[in-house]
XYZ file of C-alpha atoms in Angstrom:
427
model
C -28.173 -32.400 -9.696
C -29.090 -30.035 -6.877
C -31.228 -27.005 -7.625
C -29.983 -23.445 -7.137
C -31.972 -22.626 -4.012
C -30.889 -25.757 -2.173
C -27.246 -24.863 -2.893
C -27.785 -21.357 -1.501
C -29.396 -22.748 1.636
C -26.672 -25.355 2.189
C -23.765 -22.906 1.855
C -25.448 -19.837 3.352
C -25.326 -17.796 0.152
C -27.563 -14.716 0.216
C -28.767 -12.839 -2.879
C -30.622 -13.086 -6.161
C -28.429 -10.986 -8.420
C -28.455 -12.555 -11.945
C -24.653 -12.653 -12.279
C -24.406 -14.432 -8.911
C -27.056 -16.949 -9.897
C -25.263 -17.564 -13.185
C -21.961 -18.258 -11.357
C -23.672 -20.761 -9.044
C -25.463 -22.454 -11.937
C -22.211 -22.904 -13.856
C -20.647 -24.422 -10.729
C -23.431 -26.980 -10.510
C -23.201 -27.751 -14.215
C -19.431 -28.396 -14.304
C -19.329 -30.269 -10.978
C -19.881 -33.797 -12.385
C -16.969 -33.388 -14.819
C -13.231 -33.275 -14.115
C -12.419 -30.173 -16.155
C -10.362 -27.363 -14.578
C -12.162 -24.245 -13.398
C -10.828 -20.710 -12.917
C -12.820 -18.395 -10.630
C -12.321 -14.683 -11.291
C -13.381 -11.936 -8.893
C -12.262 -9.191 -6.576
C -11.039 -9.883 -3.074
C -13.876 -10.541 -0.660
C -16.610 -11.501 -3.137
C -16.858 -15.097 -1.920
C -14.839 -17.001 -4.540
C -14.158 -19.750 -1.999
C -17.805 -20.953 -2.243
C -17.398 -22.051 -5.874
C -14.854 -24.857 -5.329
C -16.814 -26.078 -2.313
C -19.936 -26.352 -4.420
C -18.059 -28.079 -7.260
C -16.484 -30.615 -4.906
C -19.704 -31.343 -3.013
C -21.640 -31.953 -6.269
C -18.939 -34.047 -7.919
C -18.147 -37.768 -7.783
C -15.096 -36.824 -5.707
C -17.151 -35.501 -2.778
C -16.065 -38.355 -0.455
C -12.371 -37.783 -1.252
C -10.022 -35.104 0.180
C -10.705 -31.418 -0.452
C -7.623 -29.271 0.147
C -7.381 -25.457 0.066
C -3.996 -23.901 -0.743
C -3.425 -20.160 -0.450
C -0.633 -19.706 -3.002
C 0.006 -16.109 -1.932
C 0.647 -17.061 1.694
C 3.399 -19.653 1.038
C 6.993 -18.328 0.665
C 8.458 -18.746 -2.810
C 11.310 -20.910 -1.518
C 9.043 -23.540 0.011
C 5.951 -23.573 -2.223
C 7.279 -26.419 -4.434
C 7.840 -28.525 -1.325
C 4.347 -27.720 -0.023
C 2.605 -28.585 -3.284
C 4.652 -31.573 -4.486
C 6.456 -32.793 -1.351
C 10.181 -33.406 -0.783
C 12.657 -36.165 -0.069
C 14.760 -36.402 3.075
C 17.869 -34.243 2.701
C 16.513 -32.366 -0.338
C 17.370 -29.068 1.367
C 18.445 -27.741 4.739
C 15.838 -28.697 7.318
C 14.357 -31.565 5.270
C 14.850 -34.157 8.016
C 12.268 -36.570 6.614
C 10.298 -37.348 3.484
C 7.106 -35.327 3.222
C 4.033 -35.697 1.042
C 2.831 -32.652 -0.853
C -0.726 -31.421 -1.313
C -1.083 -33.021 -4.741
C -0.170 -36.416 -3.308
C -2.430 -36.056 -0.279
C -5.363 -34.865 -2.417
C -5.107 -37.807 -4.844
C -8.617 -38.699 -5.954
C -10.085 -35.476 -4.571
C -10.136 -31.751 -5.293
C -7.493 -29.121 -4.700
C -8.385 -25.415 -4.581
C -5.507 -23.086 -5.509
C -6.482 -19.691 -4.150
C -4.534 -16.635 -5.401
C -3.071 -18.729 -8.192
C -1.802 -15.556 -9.881
C 0.862 -15.265 -7.156
C 2.590 -18.546 -8.072
C 6.303 -18.257 -9.002
C 7.151 -19.039 -12.623
C 9.144 -22.147 -11.638
C 6.138 -23.556 -9.797
C 3.875 -22.713 -12.719
C 5.931 -25.097 -14.912
C 5.409 -27.939 -12.412
C 1.697 -27.182 -12.154
C 1.315 -27.224 -15.935
C 2.781 -30.743 -16.036
C 0.277 -31.921 -13.421
C -2.587 -30.468 -15.462
C -1.425 -32.010 -18.713
C -0.340 -35.488 -17.598
C -1.084 -35.820 -13.876
C 2.640 -36.324 -13.226
C 4.938 -34.598 -10.727
C 8.221 -35.144 -8.905
C 9.009 -34.405 -5.301
C 11.707 -31.843 -4.563
C 15.036 -33.705 -4.483
C 13.652 -36.783 -6.234
C 13.971 -38.099 -9.783
C 11.051 -40.487 -9.504
C 7.900 -39.496 -11.406
C 4.650 -39.912 -9.477
C 1.059 -39.856 -10.695
C -1.871 -38.059 -9.131
C -5.567 -37.776 -9.986
C -6.864 -34.471 -8.714
C -9.492 -31.978 -9.788
C -7.995 -28.462 -9.835
C -10.072 -25.373 -9.153
C -8.142 -22.092 -9.108
C -9.133 -18.544 -8.138
C -7.540 -15.138 -8.497
C -8.255 -11.444 -8.139
C -5.379 -10.566 -10.500
C -5.875 -9.309 -14.053
C -4.503 -12.432 -15.692
C -4.089 -10.999 -19.178
C -1.979 -8.157 -17.769
C 0.031 -10.639 -15.713
C 0.714 -12.615 -18.901
C 1.753 -9.463 -20.757
C 4.057 -8.501 -17.900
C 5.660 -11.952 -17.943
C 4.416 -12.863 -14.443
C 2.137 -15.737 -15.520
C 2.484 -18.360 -18.230
C -0.027 -18.076 -21.038
C -0.208 -21.858 -21.606
C -0.977 -22.436 -17.903
C -3.684 -19.770 -17.991
C -5.548 -21.446 -20.838
C -5.071 -24.856 -19.221
C -6.598 -23.613 -15.964
C -9.282 -21.563 -17.662
C -11.168 -24.437 -19.301
C -14.268 -23.002 -17.637
C -14.251 -19.461 -16.212
C -16.669 -18.451 -13.457
C -16.977 -14.722 -12.712
C -18.083 -13.612 -9.256
C -19.717 -10.161 -9.233
C -18.555 -7.402 -6.926
C -20.881 -6.329 -4.090
C -21.313 -2.807 -5.515
C -22.996 -4.442 -8.565
C -25.422 -6.328 -6.306
C -27.247 -3.312 -4.879
C -30.439 -5.253 -4.218
C -28.528 -7.876 -2.182
C -26.730 -5.465 0.151
C -29.638 -4.995 2.587
C -30.329 -8.747 2.604
C -26.707 -9.464 3.480
C -26.727 -6.807 6.196
C -29.808 -8.356 7.817
C -28.258 -11.839 7.600
C -25.021 -10.693 9.274
C -26.944 -8.639 11.860
C -28.960 -11.687 12.914
C -25.849 -13.898 13.058
C -23.812 -11.513 15.188
C -26.742 -10.633 17.441
C -27.036 -14.317 18.236
C -23.277 -14.767 18.591
C -22.799 -11.850 21.014
C -26.255 -12.123 22.612
C -27.164 -8.577 21.781
C -30.202 -6.973 20.089
C -30.260 -7.063 16.296
C -29.163 -3.986 14.332
C -31.768 -2.233 12.178
C -31.218 0.152 9.289
C -33.250 3.262 8.515
C -34.282 3.949 4.916
C -31.547 6.530 4.423
C -28.971 4.065 5.789
C -30.103 1.440 3.269
C -29.718 3.978 0.444
C -26.271 4.934 1.797
C -25.078 1.320 1.748
C -26.453 0.721 -1.747
C -24.508 3.727 -3.058
C -21.262 2.811 -1.298
C -18.561 1.224 -3.464
C -17.457 -1.481 -0.968
C -13.857 -2.021 -2.111
C -13.666 -4.963 0.337
C -16.937 -6.405 -0.969
C -18.908 -8.892 1.177
C -16.022 -9.362 3.614
C -15.995 -5.622 4.327
C -19.779 -5.539 4.900
C -19.547 -8.509 7.258
C -16.781 -6.875 9.299
C -18.742 -3.609 9.373
C -21.841 -5.297 10.784
C -19.822 -7.171 13.397
C -18.072 -4.014 14.524
C -21.303 -2.017 14.847
C -23.060 -4.888 16.621
C -20.478 -4.774 19.385
C -19.814 -1.028 19.574
C -23.110 0.756 18.948
C -25.546 1.297 21.834
C -28.364 2.529 19.618
C -29.587 -0.476 17.615
C -31.144 1.669 14.875
C -28.469 2.780 12.424
C -28.927 5.797 10.155
C -26.798 7.157 7.343
C -24.999 9.649 9.607
C -23.784 6.821 11.836
C -22.772 4.743 8.823
C -20.692 7.619 7.481
C -18.583 7.456 10.642
C -17.590 3.889 9.766
C -17.406 4.046 5.979
C -17.031 7.648 4.738
C -18.308 7.941 1.214
C -15.361 10.056 -0.018
C -12.750 7.408 0.814
C -13.377 5.808 -2.573
C -13.015 8.904 -4.727
C -10.161 8.808 -7.212
C -7.129 10.911 -6.544
C -7.044 13.964 -8.826
C -3.606 14.625 -10.273
C -3.210 18.019 -11.912
C -1.365 18.207 -15.171
C 0.718 21.048 -16.490
C 0.414 22.448 -19.979
C 2.960 19.993 -21.334
C 0.885 17.049 -20.068
C 3.269 15.849 -17.381
C 1.274 14.945 -14.303
C 2.445 16.392 -11.023
C 5.157 18.603 -12.514
C 4.233 21.501 -10.207
C 5.804 19.949 -7.142
C 3.415 17.020 -7.309
C 6.207 14.532 -7.202
C 7.145 13.226 -3.779
C 10.707 12.889 -4.983
C 10.916 16.617 -5.744
C 9.449 17.468 -2.338
C 12.079 15.311 -0.666
C 14.799 16.978 -2.706
C 13.545 20.369 -1.574
C 13.596 19.386 2.085
C 17.076 17.910 1.774
C 18.349 21.043 -0.009
C 17.053 23.322 2.757
C 18.489 21.121 5.484
C 21.855 20.846 3.750
C 22.119 24.593 3.211
C 21.269 25.392 6.841
C 23.817 22.846 8.096
C 26.465 24.261 5.752
C 25.822 27.785 7.034
C 26.081 26.651 10.648
C 29.318 24.769 9.935
C 30.857 27.762 8.221
C 29.849 30.140 11.040
C 31.160 27.818 13.748
C 34.411 27.367 11.857
C 34.984 31.121 11.488
C 34.139 31.896 15.122
C 36.474 29.217 16.554
C 39.314 30.157 14.277
C 38.998 33.803 15.432
C 38.177 33.196 19.095
C 39.103 36.085 21.369
C 38.460 38.609 18.606
C 35.053 40.189 19.059
C 35.317 42.134 15.818
C 33.323 40.118 13.340
C 34.396 39.951 9.724
C 31.974 40.715 6.934
C 31.711 37.017 6.119
C 30.804 36.218 9.731
C 28.249 39.009 9.836
C 26.726 37.713 6.630
C 26.423 34.187 8.061
C 24.938 35.466 11.329
C 22.410 37.616 9.465
C 21.312 34.651 7.399
C 20.797 32.407 10.433
C 19.688 34.702 13.264
C 17.769 37.535 11.610
C 14.031 37.860 12.326
C 13.337 37.033 8.680
C 15.014 33.666 9.096
C 13.337 32.983 12.442
C 9.900 32.137 11.221
C 6.692 31.151 12.927
C 6.016 28.625 10.216
C 6.213 25.187 11.903
C 7.214 23.633 8.566
C 10.384 25.700 8.400
C 13.689 24.221 9.505
C 14.412 27.431 11.464
C 11.200 27.358 13.482
C 11.531 27.801 17.252
C 8.616 26.880 19.510
C 9.346 29.724 21.964
C 10.346 32.263 19.334
C 10.801 35.713 20.855
C 11.223 38.299 18.160
C 12.495 40.890 20.667
C 15.336 38.693 21.852
C 18.555 39.039 19.906
C 20.513 35.832 19.550
C 24.277 36.146 19.632
C 26.802 33.367 19.327
C 28.919 32.706 22.406
C 32.579 33.655 21.816
C 35.252 31.950 23.870
C 38.000 34.360 24.853
C 41.616 33.300 25.196
C 41.721 35.189 28.545
C 39.350 32.665 30.047
C 41.872 30.411 31.778
C 39.311 27.696 32.303
C 39.770 26.702 28.658
C 43.565 26.821 28.403
C 43.823 23.035 28.182
C 41.165 22.640 25.569
C 42.568 21.171 22.379
C 41.940 22.892 19.080
C 38.943 21.489 17.298
C 39.335 20.525 13.700
C 36.353 21.803 11.805
C 35.242 19.949 8.758
C 34.653 22.485 6.064
C 31.275 22.345 4.417
C 31.535 20.384 1.234
C 30.153 21.988 -1.881
C 26.988 20.547 -3.228
C 27.285 18.119 -6.080
C 26.378 19.285 -9.551
C 23.301 17.072 -9.755
C 21.853 18.494 -6.523
C 22.502 22.043 -7.709
C 20.696 21.356 -10.948
C 17.665 19.956 -9.141
C 17.589 22.875 -6.700
C 17.850 25.331 -9.584
C 15.008 23.586 -11.417
C 12.773 23.727 -8.343
C 13.373 27.483 -7.957
C 12.651 28.080 -11.634
C 9.424 26.063 -11.426
C 8.291 27.990 -8.344
C 8.997 31.365 -9.989
C 7.200 30.334 -13.169
C 4.242 29.010 -11.242
C 3.793 32.288 -9.335
C 4.714 34.496 -12.320
C 7.871 35.873 -10.751
C 6.354 36.822 -7.368
C 9.207 35.931 -5.120
C 7.309 36.020 -1.836
C 4.845 33.407 -3.163
C 7.655 31.322 -4.604
C 9.489 31.378 -1.277
C 6.356 30.183 0.521
C 5.934 27.401 -2.034
C 9.528 26.262 -1.512
C 9.278 26.553 2.271
C 12.248 28.922 2.583
C 12.664 32.557 3.572
C 12.668 35.328 1.003
C 16.248 36.180 1.931
C 17.343 32.634 1.130
C 15.425 32.720 -2.154
C 17.084 36.030 -3.164
C 20.500 34.553 -2.368
C 19.760 31.491 -4.497
C 18.500 33.613 -7.367
C 21.767 35.534 -7.388
C 23.780 32.331 -6.987
C 22.192 30.733 -10.061
C 21.953 33.979 -12.124
C 18.161 33.885 -12.280
C 17.640 37.651 -12.054
C 16.034 37.766 -15.500
């Protein structure tokens, strides 16, 4: 049995964190057996090293070693990939094909992202684990295989079982021995060692001087959360090796690549009744508000256009037309707020906008056919209720101050007053 340091040297594993050493030691211990192993760890922690170590230290080391990324194979073809298929089993199956379990007979198969397997495939995999038997897609003949299965996942398996996405019996069959790979943020003492290793490798690869870290940069890296773990650190070093002219990296330069605040949790405010995001925190409510404003403006424009065309030639505007024009063209409606639907980039407050009225005396338009105007349809009851609720929430939030409520809703005060009267919200 190989010792721990020789395994690290052979596979290029850097670090002395106790949890990492324990994971490697368990891999060496279980390697001579044929029991199934489940590797648990976040994405990017280096789970792929464990099955390599197990295979290389087992009696199967001279037999095939196959890696299968279960999350990268489409659900409709994964059974064919794993267990093979017969000619004519499905459209496109022009010949008989061996699956991974048949090809890996006598060796080791590594099922990465095993938590992404479809339930139907999980049933087939359970049969292989229990009896070593499987059937090709489109075949009724039972075949035998002798493979060592090592699986890995970054999914919370107990939650997946509770949610019905993973079979409990398969989980316990795979998890005969569980090996946990620690996240990089837990291995603070290994971070600088890994940085130096990657810096040397990429300096040699790109024939450039090696990157060096200042003391404050080392402290910055050790306090960073590294959601992408070792993979993220490796990509960071490669990027800086190619891009940076100054080969000494400090914390200020590091912050440009990995800002510390990107890993802070999102704070969601709660109202007094405990509902998170009730004060316009919901994206759905914001979308409703935008749609309401857009619908109302379009309805006003439709109504105004309809009235003006019906009464063309008559320059005396009715009270209804004057009301519509005042709502659309008044300085209060023409806002400098870019978020408003009535914002104009070249907004001239001194310029009075008037609709163009086509007179019947203009003979150039004698042959123009009458235009049928589609009357604005009334809003549905459900939309009215949502709009009314948004207005009530805004007024309550700002304690009845209508100017603040109008700003919150993104509408003019005139529109808000009209809506308050429309929904009898004066009190």
